[in-house]
Short mmCIF file of C-alpha atoms in Angstrom, two decimals:
data_model
loop_
_atom_site.label_atom_id
_atom_site.label_comp_id
_atom_site.label_asym_id
_atom_site.label_seq_id
_atom_site.Cartn_x
_atom_site.Cartn_y
_atom_site.Cartn_z
CA MET O 39 1.17 -11.99 -31.07
CA THR O 40 4.58 -11.90 -29.58
CA GLU O 41 5.17 -8.60 -27.51
CA THR O 42 8.59 -6.90 -28.29
CA PRO O 43 10.90 -7.27 -25.43
CA TRP O 44 11.69 -4.24 -23.39
CA TRP O 45 15.27 -4.25 -24.47
CA ASP O 46 14.40 -3.99 -28.05
CA ALA O 47 16.29 -0.67 -29.08
CA ALA O 48 13.05 1.04 -30.81
CA ARG O 49 10.77 -0.05 -27.91
CA HIS O 50 13.71 1.36 -25.46
CA ALA O 51 13.78 4.49 -27.18
CA ASP O 52 10.03 4.85 -26.78
CA ARG O 53 10.20 4.11 -22.99
CA ARG O 54 13.19 6.25 -22.25
CA PRO O 55 11.64 9.61 -21.81
CA ALA O 56 9.37 8.15 -19.05
CA LEU O 57 12.50 6.34 -17.10
CA LEU O 58 14.34 9.75 -17.47
CA ALA O 59 11.37 11.45 -15.87
CA ARG O 60 11.46 8.52 -13.17
CA ASN O 61 14.86 9.59 -12.40
CA ARG O 62 14.01 13.10 -11.99
CA ILE O 63 11.14 12.70 -9.98
CA GLN O 64 13.15 10.20 -7.42
CA SER O 65 15.88 12.88 -7.17
CA ALA O 66 13.33 15.55 -6.43
CA MET O 67 11.78 13.42 -3.48
CA ARG O 68 14.94 12.71 -2.21
CA ARG O 69 15.71 16.36 -1.98
CA TRP O 70 12.13 17.21 -0.45
CA PHE O 71 13.02 14.42 2.44
CA GLU O 72 16.44 16.00 3.01
CA ASP O 73 15.03 19.39 3.14
CA ASP O 74 12.48 18.13 5.89
CA GLY O 75 14.97 16.57 7.94
CA PHE O 76 14.57 12.90 7.03
CA THR O 77 17.28 10.31 6.73
CA GLU O 78 17.52 7.78 3.93
CA VAL O 79 17.72 4.17 5.13
CA ASP O 80 18.07 0.97 3.04
CA PRO O 81 16.37 -2.13 4.75
CA CYS O 82 17.65 -5.47 3.53
CA ALA O 83 14.95 -7.38 1.78
CA LEU O 84 15.42 -10.86 2.98
CA GLN O 85 13.33 -11.31 6.29
CA ALA O 86 12.16 -13.97 8.57
CA SER O 87 8.69 -13.01 7.65
CA PRO O 88 7.30 -11.12 4.61
CA GLY O 89 4.47 -9.42 6.42
CA ASN O 90 1.17 -10.64 7.98
CA GLU O 91 -1.46 -9.60 5.64
CA ALA O 92 -4.01 -12.32 4.67
CA HIS O 93 -4.07 -11.44 0.98
CA LEU O 94 -0.35 -10.61 0.23
CA HIS O 95 1.66 -13.40 -1.14
CA ALA O 96 5.47 -13.50 -0.71
CA PHE O 97 8.60 -15.12 -2.42
CA ALA O 98 10.32 -17.64 -0.34
CA THR O 99 13.55 -19.04 -0.54
CA ASP O 100 15.96 -21.13 1.64
CA ALA O 101 19.04 -19.58 3.52
CA ILE O 102 21.72 -22.11 4.18
CA GLY O 103 23.88 -21.22 7.15
CA ASN O 104 27.35 -22.61 7.92
CA ASP O 105 25.92 -25.45 9.53
CA GLY O 106 24.47 -26.57 6.30
CA VAL O 107 21.00 -26.31 7.59
CA ALA O 108 18.43 -24.66 5.31
CA ARG O 109 16.16 -22.14 7.01
CA ARG O 110 13.08 -20.70 5.24
CA MET O 111 13.47 -16.85 4.69
CA TYR O 112 11.15 -14.49 2.40
CA LEU O 113 11.70 -11.24 0.46
CA HIS O 114 9.82 -8.79 1.86
CA THR O 115 6.26 -7.22 0.65
CA SER O 116 7.13 -4.21 2.47
CA PRO O 117 10.06 -2.66 4.33
CA GLU O 118 7.64 -1.82 7.21
CA PHE O 119 8.99 -4.29 9.75
CA ALA O 120 12.70 -3.26 9.52
CA MET O 121 11.86 0.42 9.38
CA LYS O 122 9.50 0.27 12.52
CA LYS O 123 12.71 -1.64 14.13
CA LEU O 124 14.75 1.64 13.41
CA LEU O 125 12.12 3.79 14.95
CA ALA O 126 12.47 1.46 18.06
CA ALA O 127 16.31 2.16 17.91
CA GLY O 128 15.96 5.94 17.94
CA GLU O 129 15.31 7.03 14.39
CA ALA O 130 12.75 9.77 14.10
CA ARG O 131 12.18 10.69 10.39
CA ILE O 132 13.01 7.98 7.94
CA PHE O 133 12.33 7.10 4.29
CA ALA O 134 13.35 4.32 2.00
CA PHE O 135 12.75 3.58 -1.78
CA ALA O 136 12.74 0.02 -1.56
CA HIS O 137 12.36 -2.88 -3.83
CA VAL O 138 9.61 -5.15 -2.82
CA TRP O 139 8.21 -8.58 -3.96
CA ARG O 140 4.75 -9.59 -4.12
CA ASN O 141 3.47 -13.08 -5.63
CA ARG O 142 0.35 -13.52 -7.62
CA GLU O 143 0.52 -9.93 -9.00
CA SER O 144 1.26 -9.08 -12.71
CA GLY O 145 -0.66 -6.69 -15.00
CA ALA O 146 -0.99 -3.26 -16.25
CA ARG O 147 -0.53 -1.80 -12.74
CA HIS O 148 1.08 -4.57 -11.06
CA SER O 149 4.62 -6.15 -11.24
CA PRO O 150 5.89 -8.94 -8.96
CA GLU O 151 8.92 -6.60 -8.26
CA PHE O 152 8.32 -2.87 -7.66
CA THR O 153 9.60 0.01 -5.75
CA MET O 154 7.85 1.23 -2.69
CA LEU O 155 8.78 4.49 -1.12
CA GLU O 156 7.91 4.34 2.51
CA TRP O 157 8.32 6.91 5.06
CA TYR O 158 7.83 7.55 9.02
CA ARG O 159 7.34 10.59 11.27
CA VAL O 160 7.80 9.92 14.95
CA GLY O 161 5.40 12.09 17.09
CA GLN O 162 3.36 13.36 14.39
CA ASP O 163 -0.39 12.57 13.46
CA TYR O 164 -1.14 10.72 10.41
CA THR O 165 -3.01 13.48 8.90
CA VAL O 166 0.54 14.96 8.32
CA LEU O 167 1.11 12.03 5.92
CA MET O 168 -2.01 13.25 3.76
CA HIS O 169 -0.24 16.72 3.29
CA ASP O 170 3.05 14.79 2.21
CA CYS O 171 0.85 12.99 -0.24
CA ALA O 172 -0.39 16.22 -1.78
CA ALA O 173 3.15 17.64 -2.02
CA PHE O 174 4.48 14.76 -3.85
CA LEU O 175 1.53 14.92 -6.43
CA ARG O 176 2.46 18.32 -7.43
CA LEU O 177 6.26 17.65 -7.40
CA ALA O 178 6.13 14.56 -9.65
CA ALA O 179 3.81 16.64 -12.01
CA ARG O 180 6.10 19.89 -11.93
CA VAL O 181 9.16 17.56 -12.61
CA ALA O 182 7.62 15.63 -15.14
CA GLY O 183 6.25 18.76 -17.07
CA ALA O 184 2.64 17.52 -16.64
CA ALA O 185 -0.31 19.87 -16.22
CA VAL O 186 -2.45 16.85 -15.11
CA LEU O 187 -1.96 13.27 -13.80
CA ARG O 188 -3.41 10.81 -16.51
CA ARG O 189 -4.45 7.19 -16.91
CA GLY O 190 -6.08 6.59 -20.06
CA GLU O 191 -9.03 9.00 -20.30
CA ALA O 192 -8.96 9.58 -16.75
CA VAL O 193 -7.46 12.87 -15.50
CA CYS O 194 -6.61 14.30 -11.86
CA ASP O 195 -5.22 17.85 -11.26
CA PRO O 196 -2.27 17.38 -8.81
CA PHE O 197 -2.20 20.90 -7.74
CA ALA O 198 -5.90 20.92 -6.46
CA GLU O 199 -6.57 20.40 -2.81
CA PRO O 200 -7.33 16.57 -2.58
CA GLU O 201 -10.83 15.25 -1.45
CA ARG O 202 -10.99 13.86 1.80
CA LEU O 203 -13.69 11.08 2.76
CA SER O 204 -14.18 8.30 5.07
CA VAL O 205 -14.92 4.91 3.84
CA ALA O 206 -18.32 4.91 5.33
CA GLU O 207 -19.00 8.07 3.53
CA ALA O 208 -17.97 6.65 0.36
CA PHE O 209 -19.85 3.66 0.79
CA ALA O 210 -22.95 5.70 1.30
CA ARG O 211 -22.37 7.84 -1.48
CA HIS O 212 -21.42 5.34 -4.09
CA ALA O 213 -23.22 2.39 -3.08
CA GLY O 214 -25.93 3.38 -0.84
CA ILE O 215 -24.52 1.19 2.08
CA ASP O 216 -24.60 2.21 5.85
CA LEU O 217 -21.16 0.28 6.79
CA LEU O 218 -21.14 1.40 10.20
CA ALA O 219 -24.29 -0.19 10.89
CA THR O 220 -22.69 -3.38 9.98
CA MET O 221 -20.40 -3.46 13.01
CA ASP O 222 -20.68 -3.53 16.71
CA PRO O 223 -19.68 -0.69 18.85
CA GLN O 224 -16.10 -2.39 19.42
CA GLY O 225 -15.84 -2.83 15.27
CA ARG O 226 -16.75 -6.68 15.29
CA PRO O 227 -18.16 -7.01 11.95
CA ASP O 228 -21.70 -8.37 11.22
CA ARG O 229 -21.54 -10.43 8.03
CA ASP O 230 -25.08 -11.00 7.32
CA ALA O 231 -25.92 -7.30 7.99
CA LEU O 232 -23.30 -6.33 5.24
CA ALA O 233 -24.77 -9.12 2.96
CA ALA O 234 -28.21 -7.84 3.15
CA GLN O 235 -27.11 -4.43 2.28
CA VAL O 236 -24.74 -5.53 -0.52
CA ALA O 237 -27.53 -7.64 -2.12
CA ALA O 238 -30.12 -4.91 -2.05
CA ALA O 239 -27.30 -2.75 -3.64
CA GLY O 240 -27.47 -5.23 -6.76
CA LEU O 241 -24.20 -6.87 -5.85
CA ARG O 242 -23.66 -10.55 -5.95
CA VAL O 243 -23.33 -12.27 -2.42
CA ASP O 244 -22.12 -15.76 -2.21
CA ALA O 245 -22.77 -17.84 0.74
CA GLY O 246 -19.08 -18.24 1.40
CA ASP O 247 -18.29 -14.35 1.42
CA THR O 248 -16.96 -13.10 4.55
CA TRP O 249 -17.74 -9.57 5.69
CA SER O 250 -14.09 -8.58 4.42
CA ASP O 251 -15.03 -10.24 1.14
CA LEU O 252 -18.14 -8.23 0.65
CA LEU O 253 -16.27 -4.94 1.63
CA SER O 254 -13.68 -5.62 -0.92
CA ALA O 255 -16.22 -6.27 -3.46
CA VAL O 256 -18.07 -3.01 -3.08
CA LEU O 257 -14.73 -1.22 -2.96
CA VAL O 258 -13.72 -2.53 -5.95
CA GLN O 259 -16.78 -2.37 -7.94
CA ARG O 260 -18.80 0.59 -6.64
CA VAL O 261 -16.10 3.08 -4.84
CA GLU O 262 -12.91 2.85 -6.46
CA PRO O 263 -13.84 3.71 -9.87
CA HIS O 264 -15.17 7.17 -8.55
CA LEU O 265 -11.91 8.01 -6.79
CA GLY O 266 -9.44 10.46 -7.69
CA HIS O 267 -11.01 11.93 -10.72
CA GLY O 268 -10.67 15.65 -11.14
CA ARG O 269 -8.62 15.92 -8.02
CA ALA O 270 -7.04 13.12 -5.69
CA THR O 271 -9.18 11.45 -3.14
CA ILE O 272 -7.88 10.59 0.43
CA LEU O 273 -10.08 7.66 1.50
CA ASP O 274 -9.93 7.83 5.42
CA ARG O 275 -10.89 5.90 8.71
CA TYR O 276 -10.89 2.50 7.34
CA PRO O 277 -12.83 -0.08 9.56
CA ALA O 278 -10.65 -1.23 12.22
CA HIS O 279 -11.03 -4.87 11.00
CA GLU O 280 -9.31 -3.92 7.93
CA ALA O 281 -6.44 -2.09 9.48
CA ALA O 282 -3.98 -4.55 10.93
CA LEU O 283 -1.12 -2.15 11.63
CA ALA O 284 -3.23 0.96 12.51
CA ARG O 285 -4.30 2.15 15.80
CA ARG O 286 -8.17 2.66 16.32
CA CYS O 287 -9.69 6.42 16.18
CA ALA O 288 -9.91 7.96 19.51
CA ASP O 289 -13.53 9.00 18.77
CA ASP O 290 -14.79 5.72 17.37
CA PRO O 291 -13.25 2.47 17.75
CA ARG O 292 -15.07 1.04 15.01
CA VAL O 293 -12.60 2.69 12.59
CA ALA O 294 -8.83 3.24 12.47
CA GLU O 295 -6.21 5.79 11.58
CA ARG O 296 -5.79 4.42 7.97
CA PHE O 297 -6.18 6.20 4.68
CA GLU O 298 -5.39 5.51 1.06
CA LEU O 299 -4.67 8.02 -1.71
CA TYR O 300 -6.35 7.63 -5.02
CA ALA O 301 -5.62 9.49 -8.24
CA CYS O 302 -7.24 8.52 -11.69
CA GLY O 303 -9.07 5.77 -9.83
CA VAL O 304 -5.57 4.39 -8.86
CA GLU O 305 -4.58 3.47 -5.27
CA LEU O 306 -1.20 5.10 -4.86
CA ALA O 307 -0.48 5.02 -0.97
CA ASN O 308 -1.65 3.49 1.99
CA GLY O 309 -0.89 5.40 5.21
CA PHE O 310 -1.32 4.72 9.17
CA GLY O 311 -1.34 6.03 12.57
CA GLU O 312 0.68 3.08 13.79
CA LEU O 313 -0.15 0.59 16.14
CA THR O 314 2.41 0.44 19.06
CA ASP O 315 0.59 -2.35 21.22
CA PRO O 316 2.68 -5.71 20.70
CA VAL O 317 -0.25 -7.59 22.24
CA GLU O 318 -3.04 -6.21 20.07
CA GLN O 319 -0.63 -6.52 17.18
CA ARG O 320 -0.02 -10.30 17.66
CA THR O 321 -3.78 -10.71 18.07
CA ARG O 322 -4.29 -9.02 14.68
CA PHE O 323 -1.45 -10.95 12.86
CA GLN O 324 -2.72 -14.17 14.21
CA ALA O 325 -6.10 -13.40 12.92
CA GLU O 326 -4.69 -12.39 9.57
CA MET O 327 -2.68 -15.74 9.22
CA ASP O 328 -5.93 -17.78 10.24
CA GLU O 329 -7.59 -16.24 7.53
CA LYS O 330 -4.86 -16.76 5.10
CA GLN O 331 -4.77 -20.43 6.17
CA ARG O 332 -8.52 -20.63 5.49
CA VAL O 333 -8.41 -18.93 2.17
CA TYR O 334 -5.13 -20.15 0.72
CA GLY O 335 -3.86 -23.19 3.00
CA GLU O 336 -0.66 -21.51 4.13
CA ARG O 337 0.33 -19.09 6.75
CA TYR O 338 3.65 -16.87 7.26
CA PRO O 339 5.58 -16.76 10.67
CA LEU O 340 5.35 -13.90 12.90
CA ASP O 341 8.59 -11.60 13.15
CA GLU O 342 9.20 -12.03 16.91
CA ASP O 343 12.00 -9.42 16.54
CA PHE O 344 9.42 -6.82 15.12
CA LEU O 345 6.88 -7.78 17.87
CA ALA O 346 9.55 -7.18 20.55
CA ALA O 347 10.68 -3.88 19.15
CA LEU O 348 7.19 -2.66 18.84
CA ALA O 349 7.05 -2.29 22.80
CA HIS O 350 9.92 0.30 22.37
CA MET O 351 8.53 2.12 19.55
CA PRO O 352 7.34 5.61 19.87
CA PRO O 353 4.04 7.03 18.68
CA ALA O 354 4.51 7.53 14.91
CA SER O 355 2.66 7.81 11.43
CA GLY O 356 3.93 5.97 8.55
CA ILE O 357 2.89 5.31 4.80
CA ALA O 358 3.83 3.42 1.70
CA LEU O 359 3.45 4.72 -1.71
CA GLY O 360 3.72 2.86 -5.09
CA PHE O 361 6.55 4.92 -6.76
CA ASP O 362 6.30 3.21 -10.04
CA ARG O 363 2.43 4.04 -10.21
CA LEU O 364 3.11 7.69 -9.29
CA VAL O 365 5.56 7.78 -12.23
CA MET O 366 3.15 6.23 -14.50
CA LEU O 367 0.64 8.78 -13.66
CA ALA O 368 2.95 11.61 -14.06
CA THR O 369 4.12 10.54 -17.51
CA GLY O 370 0.91 9.17 -18.88
CA ALA O 371 2.41 5.72 -19.26
CA ALA O 372 0.08 2.71 -19.88
CA ARG O 373 1.92 0.14 -18.16
CA ILE O 374 4.00 -0.22 -15.11
CA GLU O 375 6.98 -2.03 -17.21
CA ASP O 376 7.06 1.29 -19.02
CA VAL O 377 8.45 3.15 -16.14
CA ILE O 378 10.75 0.27 -14.82
CA TRP O 379 14.17 0.48 -16.19
CA ALA O 380 14.67 -3.27 -16.50
CA PRO O 381 11.34 -5.07 -15.84
CA VAL O 382 10.93 -8.61 -14.49
CA GLY O 383 8.90 -9.57 -17.75
CA THR O 384 5.63 -8.84 -19.46
CA ALA O 385 2.46 -9.75 -18.11
CA ALA O 386 1.88 -12.42 -20.69
CA SER O 387 5.27 -14.22 -19.70
CA LEU O 388 4.34 -14.04 -16.05
CA GLY O 389 0.87 -15.57 -16.89
#
């Protein structure tokens, strides 16, 4: 069956209430930031590097200079590198509603082009971002006129205090796995130790699975389905091995100052206490690109300007929130394209 295009008048009429709610939520969030002393910034999307996480896939293009030579450029997967350069330049509180692009991503909650809300606080602990997130859940619900956030039959009370638990606690609770026991004191992972526990938990383990593959499988199959039901969940203290841009926790180098926000089983945001050591950051990026080369046969360049700026960046916390997903939950929309004014295309047309 051919799906009715988004520009069909009847379908647009059905989508329009959610789209107007999107506008109201975005306006209210801008006011919230301005009232808290933030400056809105608008980073360019075309960058020398799209980001250096192994499993993020970018859109590439060629920029042709006045000399007629084509140079490979990328649409960013996040405005992070540009915004951290602004922190190095002296900005202290900034936010952006940025269009970002991620290849190999389409579906009910994924669009190859979507809106990311990203914000940074210089000199403040990453736990402050958790309070920001809770405030935005309340704000989005109030503006949309929703008593609860909703995805299908799943509901989340945006006015309740979010639950906060560590990744290790979540693994123990929902999968019976002692995650910290699969890392040495410096956070180096032991693949075989995790594989044994994953197999004992009844999950499939393949010979080629890495420690990160196994961690991801447990998260997706056993942990994430339980998060953000009834009230939001803050999944905190990710293994340092899975937090390439976050600094390690002072009390345990095995884990990092990274958290994710969940509501109705949906990941909404990813926050960090930001790593500002350019040497360690380079090492982590190179490890990520080595893994990308191993799995996908490609790698992205490092942004040398970003690494240079990092040495001048003050201590800060930062976070990225999927704005379209937040609007989906506040309006009860079933698909991300229902809350994007002019979507790229249907999941079917994108394969």
